[in-house]
Coordinates of C-alpha atoms in Angstrom, one line a residue:
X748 CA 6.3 2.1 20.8
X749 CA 7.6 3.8 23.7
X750 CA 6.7 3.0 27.4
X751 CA 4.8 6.0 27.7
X752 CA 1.5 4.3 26.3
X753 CA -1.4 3.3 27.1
X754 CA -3.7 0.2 26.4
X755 CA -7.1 1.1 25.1
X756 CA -10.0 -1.7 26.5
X757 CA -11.7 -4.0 23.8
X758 CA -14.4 -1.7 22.0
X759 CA -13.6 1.5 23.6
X760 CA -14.4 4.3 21.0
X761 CA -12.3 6.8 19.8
X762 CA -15.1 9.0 17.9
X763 CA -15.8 12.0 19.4
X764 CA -19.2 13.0 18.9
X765 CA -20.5 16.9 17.6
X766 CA -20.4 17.9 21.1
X767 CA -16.2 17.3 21.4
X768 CA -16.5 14.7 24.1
X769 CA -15.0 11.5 23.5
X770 CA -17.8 8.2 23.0
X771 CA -17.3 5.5 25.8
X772 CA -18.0 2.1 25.0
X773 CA -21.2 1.5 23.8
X774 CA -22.2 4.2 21.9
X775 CA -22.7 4.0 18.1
X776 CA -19.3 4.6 16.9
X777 CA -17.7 4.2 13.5
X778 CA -14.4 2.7 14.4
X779 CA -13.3 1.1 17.3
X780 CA -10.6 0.0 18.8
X781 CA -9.2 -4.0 18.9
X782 CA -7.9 -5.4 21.9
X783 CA -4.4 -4.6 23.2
X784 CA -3.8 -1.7 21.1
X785 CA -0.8 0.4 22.3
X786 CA -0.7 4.6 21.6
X787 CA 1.7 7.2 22.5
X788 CA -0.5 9.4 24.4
X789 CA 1.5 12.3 23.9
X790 CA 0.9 12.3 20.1
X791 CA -0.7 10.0 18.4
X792 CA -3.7 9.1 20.3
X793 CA -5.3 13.0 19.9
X794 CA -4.7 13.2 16.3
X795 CA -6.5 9.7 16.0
X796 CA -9.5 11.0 17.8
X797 CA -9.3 13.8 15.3
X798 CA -8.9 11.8 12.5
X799 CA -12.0 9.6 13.4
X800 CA -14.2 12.4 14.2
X801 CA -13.3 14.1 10.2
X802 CA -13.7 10.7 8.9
X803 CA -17.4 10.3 10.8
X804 CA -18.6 14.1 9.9
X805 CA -17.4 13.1 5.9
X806 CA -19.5 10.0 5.9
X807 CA -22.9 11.4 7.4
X808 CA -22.2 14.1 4.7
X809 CA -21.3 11.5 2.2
X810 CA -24.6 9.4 3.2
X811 CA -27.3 12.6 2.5
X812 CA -25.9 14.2 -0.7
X813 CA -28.2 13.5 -3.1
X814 CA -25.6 12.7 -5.6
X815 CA -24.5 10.0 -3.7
X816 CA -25.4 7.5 -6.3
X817 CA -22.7 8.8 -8.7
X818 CA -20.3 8.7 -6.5
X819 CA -20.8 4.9 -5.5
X820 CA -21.0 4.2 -9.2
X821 CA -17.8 5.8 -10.1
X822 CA -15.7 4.2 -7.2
X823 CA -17.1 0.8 -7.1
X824 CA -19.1 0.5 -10.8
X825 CA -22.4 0.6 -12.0
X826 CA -23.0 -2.8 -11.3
X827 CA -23.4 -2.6 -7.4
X828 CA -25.5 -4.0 -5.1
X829 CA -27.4 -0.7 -4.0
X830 CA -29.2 -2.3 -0.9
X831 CA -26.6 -2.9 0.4
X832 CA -25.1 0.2 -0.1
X833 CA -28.5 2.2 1.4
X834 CA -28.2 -0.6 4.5
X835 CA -24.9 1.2 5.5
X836 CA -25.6 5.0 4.3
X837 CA -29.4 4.9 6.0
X838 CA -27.3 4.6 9.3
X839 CA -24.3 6.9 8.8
X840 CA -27.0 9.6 7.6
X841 CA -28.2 9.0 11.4
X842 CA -24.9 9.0 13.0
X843 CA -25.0 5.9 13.9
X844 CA -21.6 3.9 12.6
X845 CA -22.3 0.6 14.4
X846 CA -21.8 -1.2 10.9
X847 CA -18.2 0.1 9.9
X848 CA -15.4 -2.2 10.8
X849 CA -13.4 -1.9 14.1
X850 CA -9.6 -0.4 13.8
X851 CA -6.3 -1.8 14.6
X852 CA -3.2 -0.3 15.0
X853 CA -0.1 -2.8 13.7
X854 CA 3.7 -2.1 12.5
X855 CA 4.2 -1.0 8.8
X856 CA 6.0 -3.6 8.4
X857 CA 3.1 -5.8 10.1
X858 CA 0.9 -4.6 6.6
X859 CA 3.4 -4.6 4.0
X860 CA 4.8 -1.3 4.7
X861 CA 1.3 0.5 3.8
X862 CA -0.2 3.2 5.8
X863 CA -3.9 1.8 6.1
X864 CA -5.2 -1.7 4.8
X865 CA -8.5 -3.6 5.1
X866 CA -8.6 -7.2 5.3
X867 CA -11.9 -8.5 4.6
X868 CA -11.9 -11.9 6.3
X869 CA -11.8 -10.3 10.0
X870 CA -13.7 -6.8 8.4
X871 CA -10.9 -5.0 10.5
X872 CA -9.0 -1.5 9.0
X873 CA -5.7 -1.5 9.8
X874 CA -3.6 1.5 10.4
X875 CA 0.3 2.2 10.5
X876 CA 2.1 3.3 13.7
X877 CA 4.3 5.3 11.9
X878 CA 1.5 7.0 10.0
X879 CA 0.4 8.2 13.1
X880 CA 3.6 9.2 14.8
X881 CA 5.2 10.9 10.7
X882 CA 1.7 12.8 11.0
X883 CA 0.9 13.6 15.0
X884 CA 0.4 17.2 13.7
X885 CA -2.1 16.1 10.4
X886 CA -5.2 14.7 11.4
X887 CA -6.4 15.5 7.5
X888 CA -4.0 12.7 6.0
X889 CA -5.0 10.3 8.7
X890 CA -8.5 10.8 8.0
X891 CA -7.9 10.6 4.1
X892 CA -6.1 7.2 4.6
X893 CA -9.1 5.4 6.8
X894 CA -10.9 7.2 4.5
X895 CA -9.8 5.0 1.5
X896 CA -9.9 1.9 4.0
X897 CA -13.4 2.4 4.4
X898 CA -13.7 2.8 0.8
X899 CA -12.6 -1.2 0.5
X900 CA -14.7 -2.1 2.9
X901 CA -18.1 -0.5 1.5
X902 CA -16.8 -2.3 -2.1
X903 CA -16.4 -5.6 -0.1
X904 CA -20.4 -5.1 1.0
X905 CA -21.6 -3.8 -1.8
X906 CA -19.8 -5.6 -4.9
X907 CA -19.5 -9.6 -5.7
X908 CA -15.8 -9.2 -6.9
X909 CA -13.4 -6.6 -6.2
X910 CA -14.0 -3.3 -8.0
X911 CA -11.3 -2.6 -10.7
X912 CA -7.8 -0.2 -9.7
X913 CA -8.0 1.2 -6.0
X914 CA -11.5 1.9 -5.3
X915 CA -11.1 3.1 -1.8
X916 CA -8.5 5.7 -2.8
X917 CA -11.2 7.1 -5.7
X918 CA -14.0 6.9 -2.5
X919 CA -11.7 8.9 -0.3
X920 CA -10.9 11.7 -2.9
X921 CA -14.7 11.9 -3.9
X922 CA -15.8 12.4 0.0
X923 CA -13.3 15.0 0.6
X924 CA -14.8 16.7 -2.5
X925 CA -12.0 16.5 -4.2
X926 CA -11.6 17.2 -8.1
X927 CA -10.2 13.8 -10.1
X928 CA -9.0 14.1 -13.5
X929 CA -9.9 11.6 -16.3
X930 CA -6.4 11.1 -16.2
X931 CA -5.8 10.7 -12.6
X932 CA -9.4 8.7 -12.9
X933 CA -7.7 5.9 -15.3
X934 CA -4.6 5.5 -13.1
X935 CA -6.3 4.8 -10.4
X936 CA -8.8 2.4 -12.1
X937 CA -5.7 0.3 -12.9
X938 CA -3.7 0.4 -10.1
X939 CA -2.6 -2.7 -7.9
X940 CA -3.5 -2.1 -4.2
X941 CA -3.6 -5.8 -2.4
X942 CA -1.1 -7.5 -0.5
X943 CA -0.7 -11.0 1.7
X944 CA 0.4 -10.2 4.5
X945 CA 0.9 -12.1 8.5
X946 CA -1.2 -10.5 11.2
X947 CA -1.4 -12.4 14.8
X948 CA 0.2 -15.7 13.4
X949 CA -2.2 -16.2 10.0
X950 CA -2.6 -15.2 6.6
X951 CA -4.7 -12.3 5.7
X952 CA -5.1 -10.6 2.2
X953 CA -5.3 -6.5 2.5
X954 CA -6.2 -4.0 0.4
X955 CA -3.2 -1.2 1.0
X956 CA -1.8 2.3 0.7
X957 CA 2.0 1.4 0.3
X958 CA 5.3 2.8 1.0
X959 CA 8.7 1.7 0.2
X960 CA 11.5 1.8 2.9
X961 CA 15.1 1.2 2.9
X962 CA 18.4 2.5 5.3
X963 CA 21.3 4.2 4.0
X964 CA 24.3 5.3 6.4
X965 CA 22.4 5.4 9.5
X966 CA 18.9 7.2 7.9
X967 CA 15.7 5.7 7.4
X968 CA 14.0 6.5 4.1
X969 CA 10.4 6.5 2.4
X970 CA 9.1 7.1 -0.7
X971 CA 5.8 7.1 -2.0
X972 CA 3.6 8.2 -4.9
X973 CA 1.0 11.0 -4.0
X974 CA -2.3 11.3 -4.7
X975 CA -1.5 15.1 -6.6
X976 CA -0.8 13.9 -10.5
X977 CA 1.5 10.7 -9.7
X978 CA 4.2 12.6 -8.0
X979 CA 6.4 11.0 -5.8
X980 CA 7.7 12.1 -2.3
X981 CA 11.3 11.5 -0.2
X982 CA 11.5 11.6 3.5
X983 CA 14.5 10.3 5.9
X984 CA 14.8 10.2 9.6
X985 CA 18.0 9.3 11.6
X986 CA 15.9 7.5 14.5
X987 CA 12.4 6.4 12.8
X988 CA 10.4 8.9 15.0
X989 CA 11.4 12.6 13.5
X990 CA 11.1 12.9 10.0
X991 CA 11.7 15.9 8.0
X992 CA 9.5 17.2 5.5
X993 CA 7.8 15.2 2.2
X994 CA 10.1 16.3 -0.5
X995 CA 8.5 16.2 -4.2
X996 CA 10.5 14.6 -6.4
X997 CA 10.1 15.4 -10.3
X998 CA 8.5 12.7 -12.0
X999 CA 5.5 10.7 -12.4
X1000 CA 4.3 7.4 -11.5
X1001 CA 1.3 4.9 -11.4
X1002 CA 2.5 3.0 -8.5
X1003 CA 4.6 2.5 -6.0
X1004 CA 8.2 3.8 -6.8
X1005 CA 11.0 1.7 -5.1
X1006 CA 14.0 2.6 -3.4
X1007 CA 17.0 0.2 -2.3
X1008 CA 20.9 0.7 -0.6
X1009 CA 23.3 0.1 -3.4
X1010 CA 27.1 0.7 -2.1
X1011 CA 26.4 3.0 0.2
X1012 CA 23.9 5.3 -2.0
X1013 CA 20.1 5.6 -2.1
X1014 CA 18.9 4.7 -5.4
X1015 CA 15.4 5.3 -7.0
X1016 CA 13.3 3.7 -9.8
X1017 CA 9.7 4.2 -11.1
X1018 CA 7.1 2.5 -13.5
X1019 CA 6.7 5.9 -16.0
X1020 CA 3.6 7.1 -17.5
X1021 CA 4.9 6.0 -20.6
X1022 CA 5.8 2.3 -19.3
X1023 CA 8.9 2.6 -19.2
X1024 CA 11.0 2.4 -16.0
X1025 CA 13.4 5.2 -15.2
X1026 CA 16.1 4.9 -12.4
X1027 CA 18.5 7.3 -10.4
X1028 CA 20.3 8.0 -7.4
X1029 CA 18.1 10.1 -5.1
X1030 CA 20.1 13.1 -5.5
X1031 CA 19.9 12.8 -9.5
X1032 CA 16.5 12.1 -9.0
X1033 CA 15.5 15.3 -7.3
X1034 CA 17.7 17.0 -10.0
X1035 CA 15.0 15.7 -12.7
X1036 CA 18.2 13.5 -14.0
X1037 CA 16.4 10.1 -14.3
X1038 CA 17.3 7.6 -17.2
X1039 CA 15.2 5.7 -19.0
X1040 CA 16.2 2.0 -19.2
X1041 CA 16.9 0.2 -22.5
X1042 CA 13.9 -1.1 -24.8
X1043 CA 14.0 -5.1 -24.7
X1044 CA 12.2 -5.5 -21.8
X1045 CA 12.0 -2.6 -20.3
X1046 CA 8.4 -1.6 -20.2
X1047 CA 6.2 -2.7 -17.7
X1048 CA 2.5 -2.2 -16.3
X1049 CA 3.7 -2.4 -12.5
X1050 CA 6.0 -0.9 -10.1
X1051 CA 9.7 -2.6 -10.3
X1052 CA 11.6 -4.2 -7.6
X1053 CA 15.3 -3.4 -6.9
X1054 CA 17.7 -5.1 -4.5
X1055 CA 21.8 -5.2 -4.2
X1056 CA 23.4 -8.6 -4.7
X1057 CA 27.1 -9.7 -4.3
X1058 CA 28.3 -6.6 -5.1
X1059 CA 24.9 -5.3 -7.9
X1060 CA 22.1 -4.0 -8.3
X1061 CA 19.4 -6.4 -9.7
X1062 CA 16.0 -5.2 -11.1
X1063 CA 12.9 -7.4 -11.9
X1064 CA 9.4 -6.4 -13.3
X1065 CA 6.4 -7.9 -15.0
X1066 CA 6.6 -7.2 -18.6
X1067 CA 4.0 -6.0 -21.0
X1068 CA 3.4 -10.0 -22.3
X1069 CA 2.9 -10.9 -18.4
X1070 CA 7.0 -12.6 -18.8
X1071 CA 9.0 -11.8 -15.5
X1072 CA 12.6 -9.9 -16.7
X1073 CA 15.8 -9.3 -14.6
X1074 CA 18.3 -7.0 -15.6
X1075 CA 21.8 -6.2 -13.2
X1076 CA 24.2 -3.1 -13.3
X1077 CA 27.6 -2.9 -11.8
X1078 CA 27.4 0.9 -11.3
X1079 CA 28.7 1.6 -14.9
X1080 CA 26.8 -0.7 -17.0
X1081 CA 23.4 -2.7 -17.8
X1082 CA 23.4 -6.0 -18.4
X1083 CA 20.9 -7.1 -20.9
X1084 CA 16.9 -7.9 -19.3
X1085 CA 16.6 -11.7 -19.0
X1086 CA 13.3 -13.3 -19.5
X1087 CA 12.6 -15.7 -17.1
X1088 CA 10.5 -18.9 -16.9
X1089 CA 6.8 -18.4 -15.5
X1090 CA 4.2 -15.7 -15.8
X1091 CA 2.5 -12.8 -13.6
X1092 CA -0.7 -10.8 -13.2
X1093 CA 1.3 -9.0 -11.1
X1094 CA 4.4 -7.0 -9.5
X1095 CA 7.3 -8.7 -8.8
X1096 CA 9.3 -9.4 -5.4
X1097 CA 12.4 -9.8 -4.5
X1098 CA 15.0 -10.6 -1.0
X1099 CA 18.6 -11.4 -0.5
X1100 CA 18.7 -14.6 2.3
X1101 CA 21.7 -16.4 3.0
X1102 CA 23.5 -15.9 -0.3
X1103 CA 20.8 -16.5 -2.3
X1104 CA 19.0 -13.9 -4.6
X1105 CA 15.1 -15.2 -3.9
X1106 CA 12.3 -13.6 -6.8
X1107 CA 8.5 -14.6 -5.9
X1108 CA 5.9 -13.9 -8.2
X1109 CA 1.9 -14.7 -8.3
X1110 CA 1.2 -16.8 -11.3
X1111 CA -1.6 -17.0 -13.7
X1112 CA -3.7 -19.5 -11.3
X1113 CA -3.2 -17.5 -8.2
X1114 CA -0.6 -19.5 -6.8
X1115 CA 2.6 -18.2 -5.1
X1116 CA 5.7 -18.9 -6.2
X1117 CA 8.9 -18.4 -4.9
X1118 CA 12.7 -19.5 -6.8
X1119 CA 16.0 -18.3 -6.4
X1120 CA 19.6 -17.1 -7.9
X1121 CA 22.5 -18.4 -7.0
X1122 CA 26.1 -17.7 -7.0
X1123 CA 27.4 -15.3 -10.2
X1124 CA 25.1 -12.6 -11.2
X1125 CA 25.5 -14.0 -14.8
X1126 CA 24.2 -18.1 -13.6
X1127 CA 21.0 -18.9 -15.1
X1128 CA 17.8 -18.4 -13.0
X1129 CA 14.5 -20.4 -13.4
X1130 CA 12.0 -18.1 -11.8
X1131 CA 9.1 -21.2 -12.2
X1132 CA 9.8 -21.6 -8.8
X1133 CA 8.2 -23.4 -6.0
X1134 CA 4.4 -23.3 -5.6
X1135 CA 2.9 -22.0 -2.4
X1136 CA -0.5 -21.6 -1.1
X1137 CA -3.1 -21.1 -3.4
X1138 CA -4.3 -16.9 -2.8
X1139 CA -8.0 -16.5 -2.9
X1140 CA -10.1 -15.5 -6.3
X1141 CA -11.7 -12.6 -4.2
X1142 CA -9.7 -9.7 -2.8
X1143 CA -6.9 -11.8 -3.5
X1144 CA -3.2 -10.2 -3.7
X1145 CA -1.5 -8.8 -6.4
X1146 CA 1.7 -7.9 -4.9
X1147 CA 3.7 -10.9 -2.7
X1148 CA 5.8 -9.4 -0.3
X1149 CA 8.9 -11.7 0.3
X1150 CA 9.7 -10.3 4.0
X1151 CA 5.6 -11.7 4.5
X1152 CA 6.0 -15.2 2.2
X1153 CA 7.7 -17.6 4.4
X1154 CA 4.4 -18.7 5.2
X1155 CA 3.7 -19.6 1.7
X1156 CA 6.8 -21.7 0.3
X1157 CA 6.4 -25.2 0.2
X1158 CA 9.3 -27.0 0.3

């Protein structure tokens, strides 16, 4: 952040109440503040304030709708614990937030590239810097992502295991009233939203919106998928602070697309609605011009990972039969998808270090692995891996990020 900032005090409250004041410490706030926290005061701080006092006035509205039921029971299931439920929404009918989790402020990068999480071992929401700083001007998506973080959190309260698919996303459309297709309604009930990520030195599993990143001659890019029927959205920035305008791109997806450098050229792919995974440069891409990769491997329940090595491109995915599958292209051609040892619930992740092409995956036991490719792109690759720290049965991660799992090899 810049110098002009600011340090909030431990528990000083950001919620404005009705009146348009801000609370001070000690009032009964819904989010507050952890220590140390550093805002630009010139734009992110007001829209925050904003943000929190949408997200307060939605839950009091949320907590005294008589149909308040269905909407717990269609985010979280039918089999929650309702007492608890009532013990939060009795006080946010009140006003009084005293019982949601406190906010902190961290690095993208700091929460796997997401813009919100919840980690449920500290009970802490965690919100992107550059959410805040792409968005000074959009207190509405702000409040829709801490939204969906408070989502995960009332399904950490109020359910034994973690409700299917991304519960807090489905909570955060519902309380804006908005519409969800039984289309859009099954997507979300099967998508991956967890992560393991490092915050403050230690291990912590989030729940997470996510965002891929990459550079490409001097510009910073993200994509994403939206929450309007799947479709994805570009933006670049030549200094990480102005960003132009979310550009749709045509296409659908039911996670996160990924995006990666390859010679010089920003290149796109996406997990299709059809389970097949399409790929493009970014400029065919917003053309429509995406091809569809070979049968053989090729279909997949997850998003894909893409990174350039010696001179290609490699792909990996989880396959339909839980096998992990590489595949390379020299800018002409495809090689043929390679099957390789070991198993995954989940997406897969890759990272160039040192020469050396690393793939980690979570296996069937909820152990990390982590294994690596070496020297030609044709050598043979034995993606069983080392194991790493055992990731926990509840709210555990489904997606290992490799810039996060140094932590977790073994050697």
């Amino acid at each position: 952040m810049s110098d002009t900032s600011f340090s909030f005090a431990q528990q000083h409250s950001l919620f404005p109440e009705l009146a348009g004041t801000v609370a001070i410490a000690g009032t009964k706030s819904p989010l507050s503040l952890d220590a140390g926290l550093k805002l630009n005061t010139h734009s992110s701080a007001p829209v925050l304030d904003q943000a929190i006092h949408d997200v307060g006035l939605a839950l009091q509205r949320f907590a005294t709708d008589p149909n308040q039921k269905a909407t717990i029971e269609i985010a979280f299931g039918e089999g929650v614990n309702l007492e608890a439920a009532n013990d939060l929404l009795q006080g946010w009918a009140v006003y009084d937030f005293s019982n949601v989790p406190k906010l902190g402020i961290r690095l993208g990068s700091e929460i796997n590239n997401a813009d919100g999480a919840f980690a449920s071992d500290n009970e802490t929401i965690y919100l992107s810097s550059d959410l805040l700083t792409q968005n000074a001007g959009n207190p509405d998506q702000i409040a829709a992502v801490l939204l969906e973080e408070v989502g995960h959190f009332i399904d950490f309260r109020i359910n034994q295991y973690d409700a299917p698919g991304d519960e807090g996303d489905i909570f955060s459309r519902l309380v804006r009233g908005e519409a969800i297709s039984a289309a859009d309604l099954l997507s979300l009930k099967t998508e991956n939203d967890h992560a393991l990520v490092t915050l403050d030195g230690r291990s912590v599993a989030i729940e997470m919106s996510q965002i891929q990143m990459t550079e490409v001659g001097g510009r910073l890019y993200q994509i994403h998928r939206g929450t309007d029927n799947n479709s994805m959205y570009l933006a670049s920035s030549h200094n990480g602070k102005d960003w132009n305008n979310w550009e749709k791109i045509p296409g659908e997806t039911l996670n996160a697309p990924a995006i990666t450098n390859y010679k010089g050229t920003l290149y796109v792919a996406h997990w299709g609605l059809d389970d097949r995974i399409y790929f493009a440069s970014a400029s065919e891409a917003k053309a429509g011009k995406w091809k569809a990769l070979s049968d053989g491997g090729a279909k997949t329940p997850d998003a894909v990972a893409m990174v350039e090595y010696r001179g290609k491109l490699y792909m990996a995915h989880r396959g339909q039969d839980n096998g992990m599958y590489l595949a390379s292209w020299d800018g002409a051609n495809w090689s043929g998808w390679r099957k390789l040892e070991g198993q995954t619930p989940d997406a897969i992740a890759m990272a160039v270090s040192q020469g050396k092409l690393y793939i980690a995956r979570r296996d069937m036991g909820n152990q990390i692995f982590i294994a690596s490719l070496e020297g030609d792109s044709d050598a043979s690759a034995d993606a069983s891996g080392k194991p790493g720290n055992r990731t926990s049965s509840m709210h555990s991660p489904s997606q290992t990020s490799m810039a996060n799992c140094t932590q977790c090899i073994v050697a």
